[in-house]
CSV table of C-alpha atoms and ligand atoms in Angstrom, one decimal:
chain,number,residue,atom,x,y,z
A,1,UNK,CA,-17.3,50.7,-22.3
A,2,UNK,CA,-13.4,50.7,-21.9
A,3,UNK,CA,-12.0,49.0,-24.1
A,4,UNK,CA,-8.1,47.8,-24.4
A,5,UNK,CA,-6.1,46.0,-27.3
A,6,UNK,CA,-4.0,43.3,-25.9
A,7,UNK,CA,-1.5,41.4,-28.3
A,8,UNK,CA,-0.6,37.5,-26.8
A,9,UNK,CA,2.6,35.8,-27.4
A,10,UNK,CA,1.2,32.3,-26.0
A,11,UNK,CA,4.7,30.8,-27.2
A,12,UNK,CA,6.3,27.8,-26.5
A,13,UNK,CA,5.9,24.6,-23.6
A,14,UNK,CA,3.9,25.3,-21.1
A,15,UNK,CA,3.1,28.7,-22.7
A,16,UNK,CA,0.0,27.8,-24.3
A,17,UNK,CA,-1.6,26.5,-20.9
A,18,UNK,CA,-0.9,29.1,-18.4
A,19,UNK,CA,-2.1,31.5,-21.0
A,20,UNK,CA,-5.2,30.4,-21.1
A,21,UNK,CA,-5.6,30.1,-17.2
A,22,UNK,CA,-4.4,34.1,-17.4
A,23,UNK,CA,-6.9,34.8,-20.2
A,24,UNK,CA,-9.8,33.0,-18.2
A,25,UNK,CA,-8.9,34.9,-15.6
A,26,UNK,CA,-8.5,38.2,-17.4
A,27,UNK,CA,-12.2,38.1,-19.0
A,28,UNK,CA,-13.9,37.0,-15.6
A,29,UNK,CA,-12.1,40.8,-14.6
A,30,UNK,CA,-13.2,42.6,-16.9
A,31,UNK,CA,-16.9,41.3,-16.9
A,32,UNK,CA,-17.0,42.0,-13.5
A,33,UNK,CA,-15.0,45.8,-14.1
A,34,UNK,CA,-17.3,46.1,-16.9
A,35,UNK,CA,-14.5,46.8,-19.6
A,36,UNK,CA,-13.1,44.9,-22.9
A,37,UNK,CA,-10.1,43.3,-24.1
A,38,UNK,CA,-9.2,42.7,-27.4
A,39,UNK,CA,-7.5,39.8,-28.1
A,40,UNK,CA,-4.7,39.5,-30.7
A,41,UNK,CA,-3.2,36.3,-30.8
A,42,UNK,CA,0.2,36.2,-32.2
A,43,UNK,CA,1.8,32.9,-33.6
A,44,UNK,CA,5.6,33.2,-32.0
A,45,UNK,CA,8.3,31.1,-31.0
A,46,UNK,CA,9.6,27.3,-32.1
A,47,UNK,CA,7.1,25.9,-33.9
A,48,UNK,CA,6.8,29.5,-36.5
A,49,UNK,CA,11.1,29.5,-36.2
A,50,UNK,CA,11.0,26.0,-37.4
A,51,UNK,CA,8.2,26.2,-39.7
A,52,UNK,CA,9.4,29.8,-41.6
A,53,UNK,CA,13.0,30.4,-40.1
A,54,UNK,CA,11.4,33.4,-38.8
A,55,UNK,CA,11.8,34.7,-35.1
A,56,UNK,CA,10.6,38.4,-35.0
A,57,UNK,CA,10.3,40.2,-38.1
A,58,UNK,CA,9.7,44.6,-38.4
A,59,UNK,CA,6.6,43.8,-39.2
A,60,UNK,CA,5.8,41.5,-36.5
A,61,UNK,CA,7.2,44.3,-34.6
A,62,UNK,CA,5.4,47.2,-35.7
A,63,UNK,CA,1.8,45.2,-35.2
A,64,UNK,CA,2.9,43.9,-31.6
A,65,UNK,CA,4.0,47.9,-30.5
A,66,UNK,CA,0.2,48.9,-31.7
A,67,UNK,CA,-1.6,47.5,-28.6
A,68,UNK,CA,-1.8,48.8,-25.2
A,69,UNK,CA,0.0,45.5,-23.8
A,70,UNK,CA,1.7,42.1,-24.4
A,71,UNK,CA,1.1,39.1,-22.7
A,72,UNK,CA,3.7,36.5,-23.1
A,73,UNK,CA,3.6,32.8,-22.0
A,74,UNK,CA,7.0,31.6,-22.4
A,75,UNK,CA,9.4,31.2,-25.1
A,76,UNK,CA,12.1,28.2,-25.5
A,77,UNK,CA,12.4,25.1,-27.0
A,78,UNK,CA,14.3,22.0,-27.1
A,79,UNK,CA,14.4,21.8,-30.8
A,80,UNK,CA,15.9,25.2,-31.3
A,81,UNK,CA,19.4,26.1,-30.2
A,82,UNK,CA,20.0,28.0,-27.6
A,83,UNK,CA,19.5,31.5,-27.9
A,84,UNK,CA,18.0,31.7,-30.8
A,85,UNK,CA,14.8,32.3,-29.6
A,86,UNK,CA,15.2,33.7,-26.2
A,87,UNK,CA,18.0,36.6,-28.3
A,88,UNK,CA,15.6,37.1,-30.8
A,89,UNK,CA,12.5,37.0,-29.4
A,90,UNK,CA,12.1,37.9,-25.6
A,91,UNK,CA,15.3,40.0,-25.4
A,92,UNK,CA,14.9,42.1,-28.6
A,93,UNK,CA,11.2,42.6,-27.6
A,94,UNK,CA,12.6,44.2,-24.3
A,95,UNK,CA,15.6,46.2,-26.1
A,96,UNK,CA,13.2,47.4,-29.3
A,97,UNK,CA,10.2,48.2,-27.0
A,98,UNK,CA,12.8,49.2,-24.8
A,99,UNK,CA,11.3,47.8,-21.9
A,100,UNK,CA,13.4,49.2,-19.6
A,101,UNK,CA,11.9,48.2,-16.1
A,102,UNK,CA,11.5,44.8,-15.4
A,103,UNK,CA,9.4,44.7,-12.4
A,104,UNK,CA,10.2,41.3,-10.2
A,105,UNK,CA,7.6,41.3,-7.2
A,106,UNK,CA,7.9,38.2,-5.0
A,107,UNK,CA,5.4,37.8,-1.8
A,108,UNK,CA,4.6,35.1,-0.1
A,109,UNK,CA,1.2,34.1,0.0
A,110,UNK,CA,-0.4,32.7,3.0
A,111,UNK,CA,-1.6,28.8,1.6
A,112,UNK,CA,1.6,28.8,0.4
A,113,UNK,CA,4.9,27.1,1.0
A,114,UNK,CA,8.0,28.7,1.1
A,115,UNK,CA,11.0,26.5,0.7
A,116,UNK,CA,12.6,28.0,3.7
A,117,UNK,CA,9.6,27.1,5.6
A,118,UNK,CA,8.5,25.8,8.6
A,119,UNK,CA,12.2,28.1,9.0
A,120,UNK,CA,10.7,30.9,7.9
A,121,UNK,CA,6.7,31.5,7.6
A,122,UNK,CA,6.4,35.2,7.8
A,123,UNK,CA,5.9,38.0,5.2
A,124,UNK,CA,8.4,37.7,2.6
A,125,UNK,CA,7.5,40.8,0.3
A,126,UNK,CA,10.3,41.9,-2.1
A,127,UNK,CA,10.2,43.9,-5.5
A,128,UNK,CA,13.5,43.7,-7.7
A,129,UNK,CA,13.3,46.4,-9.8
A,130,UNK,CA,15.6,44.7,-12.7
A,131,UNK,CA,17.6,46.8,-15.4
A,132,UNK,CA,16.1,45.5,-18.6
A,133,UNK,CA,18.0,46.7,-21.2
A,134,UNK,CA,21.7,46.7,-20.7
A,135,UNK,CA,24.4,45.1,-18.5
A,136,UNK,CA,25.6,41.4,-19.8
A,137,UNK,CA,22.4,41.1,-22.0
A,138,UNK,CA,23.6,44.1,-24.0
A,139,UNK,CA,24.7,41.3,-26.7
A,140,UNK,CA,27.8,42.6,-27.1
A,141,UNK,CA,31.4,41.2,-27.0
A,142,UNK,CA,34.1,38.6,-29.0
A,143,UNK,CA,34.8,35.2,-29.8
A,144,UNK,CA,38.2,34.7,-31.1
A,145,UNK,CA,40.2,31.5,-31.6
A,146,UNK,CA,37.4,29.4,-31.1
A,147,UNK,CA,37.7,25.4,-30.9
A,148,UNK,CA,41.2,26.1,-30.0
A,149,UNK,CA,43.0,26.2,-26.5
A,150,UNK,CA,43.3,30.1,-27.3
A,151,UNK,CA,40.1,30.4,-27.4
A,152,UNK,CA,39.3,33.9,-26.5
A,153,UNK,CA,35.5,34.9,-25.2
A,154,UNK,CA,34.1,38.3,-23.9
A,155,UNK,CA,31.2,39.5,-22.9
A,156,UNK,CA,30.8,43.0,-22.2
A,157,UNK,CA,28.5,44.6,-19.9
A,158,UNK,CA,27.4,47.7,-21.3
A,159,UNK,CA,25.8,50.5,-18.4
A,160,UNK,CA,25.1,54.2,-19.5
A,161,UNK,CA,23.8,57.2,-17.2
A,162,UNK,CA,21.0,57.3,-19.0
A,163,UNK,CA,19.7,53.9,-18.4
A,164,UNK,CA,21.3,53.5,-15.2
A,165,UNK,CA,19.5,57.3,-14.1
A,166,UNK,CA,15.9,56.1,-15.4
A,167,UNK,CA,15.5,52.6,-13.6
A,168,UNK,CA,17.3,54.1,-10.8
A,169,UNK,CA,14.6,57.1,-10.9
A,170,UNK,CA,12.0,54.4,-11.3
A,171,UNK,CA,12.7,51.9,-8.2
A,172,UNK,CA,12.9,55.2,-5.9
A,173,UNK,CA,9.6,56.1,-6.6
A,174,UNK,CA,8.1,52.9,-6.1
A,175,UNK,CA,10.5,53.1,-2.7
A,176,UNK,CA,8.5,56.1,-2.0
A,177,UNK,CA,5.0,55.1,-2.9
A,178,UNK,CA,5.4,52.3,-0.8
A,179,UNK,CA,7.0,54.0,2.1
A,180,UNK,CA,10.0,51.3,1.7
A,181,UNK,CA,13.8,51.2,1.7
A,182,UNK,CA,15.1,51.0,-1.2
A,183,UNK,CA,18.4,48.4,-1.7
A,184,UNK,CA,20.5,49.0,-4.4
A,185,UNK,CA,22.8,45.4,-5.1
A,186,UNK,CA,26.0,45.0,-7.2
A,187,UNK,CA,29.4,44.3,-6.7
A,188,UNK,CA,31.2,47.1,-6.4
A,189,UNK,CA,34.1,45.9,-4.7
A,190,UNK,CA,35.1,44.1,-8.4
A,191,UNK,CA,32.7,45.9,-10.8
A,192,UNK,CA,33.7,49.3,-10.3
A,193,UNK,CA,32.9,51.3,-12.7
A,194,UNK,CA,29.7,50.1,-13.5
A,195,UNK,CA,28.5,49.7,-9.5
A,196,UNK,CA,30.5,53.3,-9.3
A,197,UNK,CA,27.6,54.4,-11.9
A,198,UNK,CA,24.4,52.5,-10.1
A,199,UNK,CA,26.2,54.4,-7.0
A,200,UNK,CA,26.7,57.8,-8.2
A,201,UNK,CA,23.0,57.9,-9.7
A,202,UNK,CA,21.5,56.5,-6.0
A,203,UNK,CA,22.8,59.4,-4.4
A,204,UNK,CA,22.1,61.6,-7.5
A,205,UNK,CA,18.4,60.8,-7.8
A,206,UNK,CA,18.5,60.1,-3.9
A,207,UNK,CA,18.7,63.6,-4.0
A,208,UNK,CA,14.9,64.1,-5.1
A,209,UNK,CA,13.9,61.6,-2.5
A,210,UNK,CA,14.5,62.9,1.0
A,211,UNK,CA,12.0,60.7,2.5
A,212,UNK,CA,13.4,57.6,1.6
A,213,UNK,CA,16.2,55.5,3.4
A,214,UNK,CA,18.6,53.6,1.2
A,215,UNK,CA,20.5,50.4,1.6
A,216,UNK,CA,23.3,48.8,-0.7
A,217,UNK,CA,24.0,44.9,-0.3
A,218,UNK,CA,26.8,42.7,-2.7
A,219,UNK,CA,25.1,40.6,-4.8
A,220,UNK,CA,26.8,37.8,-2.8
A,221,UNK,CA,25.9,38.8,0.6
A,222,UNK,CA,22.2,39.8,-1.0
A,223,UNK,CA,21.6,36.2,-1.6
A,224,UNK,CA,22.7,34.8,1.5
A,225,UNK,CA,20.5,37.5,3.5
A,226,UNK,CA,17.6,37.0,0.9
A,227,UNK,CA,17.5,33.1,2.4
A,228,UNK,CA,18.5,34.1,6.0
A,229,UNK,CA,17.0,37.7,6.9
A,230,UNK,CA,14.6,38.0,3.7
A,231,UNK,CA,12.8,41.0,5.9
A,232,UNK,CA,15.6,43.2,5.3
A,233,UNK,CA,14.3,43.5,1.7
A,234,UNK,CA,11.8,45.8,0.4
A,235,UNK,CA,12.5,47.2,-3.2
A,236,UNK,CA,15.7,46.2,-4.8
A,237,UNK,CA,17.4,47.7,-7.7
A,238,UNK,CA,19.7,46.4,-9.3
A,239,UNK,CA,21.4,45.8,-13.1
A,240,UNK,CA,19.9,43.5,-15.7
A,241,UNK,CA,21.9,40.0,-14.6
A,242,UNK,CA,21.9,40.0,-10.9
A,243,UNK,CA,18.0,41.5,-11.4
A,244,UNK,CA,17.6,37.6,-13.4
A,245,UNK,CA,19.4,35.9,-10.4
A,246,UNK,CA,17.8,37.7,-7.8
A,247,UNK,CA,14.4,36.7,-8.8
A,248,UNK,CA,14.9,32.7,-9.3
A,249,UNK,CA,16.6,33.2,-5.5
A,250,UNK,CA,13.1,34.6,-4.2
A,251,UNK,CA,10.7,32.8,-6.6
A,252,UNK,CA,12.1,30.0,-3.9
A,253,UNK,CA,11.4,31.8,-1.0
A,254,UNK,CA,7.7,32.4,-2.2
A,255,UNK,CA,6.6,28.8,-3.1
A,256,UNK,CA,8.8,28.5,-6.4
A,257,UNK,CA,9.2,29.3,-10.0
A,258,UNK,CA,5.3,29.3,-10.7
A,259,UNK,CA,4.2,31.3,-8.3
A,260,UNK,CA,6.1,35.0,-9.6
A,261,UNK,CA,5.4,37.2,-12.5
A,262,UNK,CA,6.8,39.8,-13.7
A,263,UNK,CA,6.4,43.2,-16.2
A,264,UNK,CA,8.7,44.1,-18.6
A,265,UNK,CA,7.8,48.2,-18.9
A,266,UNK,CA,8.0,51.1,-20.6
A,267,UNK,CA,6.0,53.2,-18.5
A,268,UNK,CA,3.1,54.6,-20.4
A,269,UNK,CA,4.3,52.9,-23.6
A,270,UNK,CA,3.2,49.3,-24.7
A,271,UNK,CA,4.9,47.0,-22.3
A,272,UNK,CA,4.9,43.1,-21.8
A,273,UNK,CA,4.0,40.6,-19.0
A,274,UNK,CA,5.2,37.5,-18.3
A,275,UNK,CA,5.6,34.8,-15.9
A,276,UNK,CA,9.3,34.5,-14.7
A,277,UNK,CA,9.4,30.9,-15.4
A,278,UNK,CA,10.6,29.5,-18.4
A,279,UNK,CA,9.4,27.4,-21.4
A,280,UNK,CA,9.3,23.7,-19.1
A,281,UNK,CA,9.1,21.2,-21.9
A,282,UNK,CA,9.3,18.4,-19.5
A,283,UNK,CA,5.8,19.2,-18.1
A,284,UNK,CA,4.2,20.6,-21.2
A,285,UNK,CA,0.7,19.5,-21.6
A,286,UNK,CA,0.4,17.2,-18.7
A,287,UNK,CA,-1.6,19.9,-16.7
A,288,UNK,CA,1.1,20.4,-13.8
A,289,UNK,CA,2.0,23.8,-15.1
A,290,UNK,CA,1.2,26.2,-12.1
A,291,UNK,CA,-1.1,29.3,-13.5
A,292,UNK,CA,-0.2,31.9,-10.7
A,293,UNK,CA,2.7,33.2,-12.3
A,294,UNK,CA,0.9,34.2,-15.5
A,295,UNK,CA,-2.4,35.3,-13.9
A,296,UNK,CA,-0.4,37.6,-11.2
A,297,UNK,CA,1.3,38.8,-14.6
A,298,UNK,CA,-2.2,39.6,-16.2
A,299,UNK,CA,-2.6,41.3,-12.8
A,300,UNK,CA,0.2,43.6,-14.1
A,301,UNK,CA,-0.9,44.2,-17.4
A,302,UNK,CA,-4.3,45.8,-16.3
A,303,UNK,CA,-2.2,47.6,-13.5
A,304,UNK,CA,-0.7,49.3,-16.3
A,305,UNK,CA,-3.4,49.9,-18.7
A,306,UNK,CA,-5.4,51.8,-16.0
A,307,UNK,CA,-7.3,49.4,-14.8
A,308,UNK,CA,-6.1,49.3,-11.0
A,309,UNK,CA,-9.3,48.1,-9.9
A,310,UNK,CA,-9.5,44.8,-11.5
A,311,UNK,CA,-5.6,44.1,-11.3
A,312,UNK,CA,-6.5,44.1,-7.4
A,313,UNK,CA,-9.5,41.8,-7.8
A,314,UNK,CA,-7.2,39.8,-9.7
A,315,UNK,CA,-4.8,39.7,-7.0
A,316,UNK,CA,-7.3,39.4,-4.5
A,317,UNK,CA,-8.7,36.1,-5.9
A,318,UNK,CA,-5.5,34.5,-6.4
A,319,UNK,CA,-4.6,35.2,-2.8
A,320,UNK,CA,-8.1,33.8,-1.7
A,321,UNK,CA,-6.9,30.9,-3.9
A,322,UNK,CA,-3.9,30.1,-2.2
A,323,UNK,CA,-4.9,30.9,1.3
A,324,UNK,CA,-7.7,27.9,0.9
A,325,UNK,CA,-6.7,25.7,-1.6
A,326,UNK,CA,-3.7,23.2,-2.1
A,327,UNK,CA,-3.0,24.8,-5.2
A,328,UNK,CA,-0.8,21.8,-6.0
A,329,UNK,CA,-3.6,19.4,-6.2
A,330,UNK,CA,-4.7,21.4,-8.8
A,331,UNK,CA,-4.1,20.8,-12.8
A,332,UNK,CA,-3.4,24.4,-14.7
A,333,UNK,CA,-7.2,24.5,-15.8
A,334,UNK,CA,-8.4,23.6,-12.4
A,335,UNK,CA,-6.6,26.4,-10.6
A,336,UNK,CA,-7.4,29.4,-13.2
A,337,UNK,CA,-10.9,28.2,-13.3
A,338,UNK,CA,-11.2,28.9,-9.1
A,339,UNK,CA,-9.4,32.1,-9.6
A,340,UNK,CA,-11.5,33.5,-12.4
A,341,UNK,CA,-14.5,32.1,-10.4
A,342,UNK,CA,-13.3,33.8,-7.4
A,343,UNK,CA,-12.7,37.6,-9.4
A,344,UNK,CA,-16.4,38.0,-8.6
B,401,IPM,C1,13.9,35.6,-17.5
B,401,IPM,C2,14.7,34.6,-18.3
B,401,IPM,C3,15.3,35.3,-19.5
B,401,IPM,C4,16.3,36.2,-18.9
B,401,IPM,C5,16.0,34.3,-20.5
B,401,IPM,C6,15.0,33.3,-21.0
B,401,IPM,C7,16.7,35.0,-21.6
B,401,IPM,O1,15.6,33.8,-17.6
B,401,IPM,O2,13.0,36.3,-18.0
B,401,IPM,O3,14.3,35.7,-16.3
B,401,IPM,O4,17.5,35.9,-18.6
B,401,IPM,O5,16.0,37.4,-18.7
B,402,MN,MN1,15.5,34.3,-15.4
C-alpha cells in the first residue's frame, strides 16, 4: 500500500475545525484510493506562543521538512500581536521551505454564489500563480525616528532573477498544460525596475514557450477587469503582494473567502496547503466556518504527492457538493461529512 507522511499545523481560530472536515475528507480518499496517510499533528501557533514563547524553533523545523506535505489550518490570534505569528510562523515556513509557488486557483462552482452574481453567472476559472518568497514580504527595510513627526519607515521589496525566472518558468508551464494565456500583472508604469525584471524574464522564458500567448495587465486595471471581464483571466503571474490581493479580489468572485485554497510549493520538495482564509476568531467554534477552502487544499496536497487520482475525487465531491446543496445551511462538520461521503 502507498503510504505518505503528512505533518498538520491545525493552528489557530477556525483552524482546528476546517482541519478536521479536510482530514475527514482526506481518509474517505484514500480508503477509497486504497493508500495511507500518516498523521503528524503539530502543536503551533497562539496558544504554544503564549504558553512557551515559542513560534517555530530549528527543530520544529527540521521534523516539519521530514514529511511529504503540510497541511495548515490557519494561524492568527487576537491575543498575540500582530505579526508575530503570521512573520514567524506562516512566512518563515514559506521562506525556509522556500515555498516558492504559491498556487491561488479560484473557480466558480456551479451551487455556488458569486458576489457579482445574478451580474455575472458564468465560468469564472482563474489561477494566480503568486511569488512566495520575495517582493514586500522579504522582511526587509527601516524604522527611524519613530513616535516622532520624523518618523521614517521603509519597506523594501526585494526581486532577484532567480526567483523572478523560477515562478515565472513555473506559471508558463502551467499556461501551457492548460492550453491558457498566461497574464503577467504589476505596475510597471511606477515599479520599474522590479516589473522591468517580471517583464524581461516573460519574454526570456517566453522564449521556451512558443505555444503560448501572453497578456500583461496593471494591478489596478487587473482588479477592475477581474470584477468586470473576469473571462479574460486564465493563469496570472504575478509578485508576492499583488499575488495576496489578487486572491481576496477573486475569492469574492467565486462565493467568498471559504470557498479558495491554496498551495504553497516547492515542487518535488515538502510543500504546504492551506486555505487562503485567515484565523476568523469571531466565528471560531460556532460551526459557521466554511470547510471547502481547506478540503480543496487537501485536494492539493495529494495532487502533489502523486496521488492525482484521489485529489480529483476530492474535487469531484466537493463540486457535487456545491452543485446540490446550500452549502451555507451547513455547520463545518455537516459539510465535510457530505463531501467525504460523497469521495466514494
Ligand atoms: C495569505 C495571508 C498571509 C499573506 C498573511 C496572514 C501573512 O493573507 O496567506 O494570503 O499575506 O500571505
Ligand atoms: Mn491574504
Amino acid at each position: 500500500m502507498r503510504r505518505h507522511s503528512l505533518a498538520v499545523i491545525p493552528g489557530d481560530g477556525i483552524g482546528p475545525e476546517v482541519t478536521e472536515g479536510a482530514l475527514m475528507a482526506l481518509d474517505a480518499v484514500a480508503d477509497a484510493e486504497d493508500f495511507a496517510l500518516e498523521v503528524t499533528s503539530y502543536d503551533l501557533g497562539a496558544e504554544r506562543y503564549l504558553r512557551s514563547g515559542e513560534v517555530l524553533t530549528d527543530d520544529d523545523l527540521q521534523r516539519l521538512s521530514d514529511h511529504e506535505a503540510i497541511l495548515l489550518g490557519a494561524v492568527g490570534d487576537p491575543r498575540v500581536p500582530p505579526g508575530v505569528l503570521e512573520k514567524g510562523l506562516l512566512l518563515k515556513l514559506r521562506r525556509e521551505l522556500d515555498l516558492y509557488v504559491n498556487l491561488r486557483p479560484a473557480r466558480l462552482m456551479s451551487g455556488v454564489t458569486s458576489s457579482l452574481s445574478p451580474v455575472y453567472s458564468e465560468d469564472i476559472d482563474v489561477v494566480v500563480v503568486r511569488e512566495n518568497t520575495e517582493g514586500l514580504y522579504c522582511g526587509r527595510g527601516e524604522l527611524t525616528g519613530q513616535g516622532t513627526e520624523e518618523e521614517v519607515a521603509t519597506e523594501v521589496s526585494l526581486n532577484t532573477a532567480a526567483s523572478v525566472r523560477r515562478i515565472v518558468t513555473y506559471a508558463y508551464e502551467l499556461a501551457a498544460e492548460r492550453n491558457e494565456t498566461l497574464t503577467m500583472v504589476h505596475k510597471t508604469n511606477v515599479l520599474e525596475r522590479a516589473g522591468g525584471l517580471y517583464g524581461r524574464m516573460m519574454r526570456e522564458v517566453g522564449e521556451n514557450y512558443p505555444n503560448v500567448s501572453t497578456a500583461y495587465q496593471h494591478i489596478d486595471a487587473a482588479c477592475l477587469l477581474m470584477v468586470t471581464q473576469p473571462k479574460r483571466f486564465q493563469v496570472v503571474v504575478t509578485d508576492n503582494l499583488f499575488g495576496d490581493i489578487l486572491s481576496d479580489l477573486l475569492a469574492g468572485l467565486v462565493g467568498g473567502i471559504g470557498y479558495v485554497g491554496s498551495a504553497n510549493m516547492n515542487p518535488g520538495k515538502v510543500s504546504m496547503f492551506e486555505p487562503v482564509h485567515g484565523s476568523a476568531p469571531d466565528i471560531a467554534g460556532t460551526g459557521l466556518a466554511n470547510p471547502i477552502g481547506a478540503i480543496l487544499s487537501a485536494a492539493m496536497m495529494l495532487r502533489h504527492i502523486g496521488e492525482e487520482s484521489g485529489a480529483r475525487r476530492l474535487e469531484g465531491a466537493v463540486e457535487a457538493v456545491a452543485a446540490k446543496i446550500e452549502l451555507e445551511q451547513l455547520s463545518t462538520r455537516e459539510a465535510a461529512e457530505l463531501i467525504a461521503e460523497a469521495t466514494t
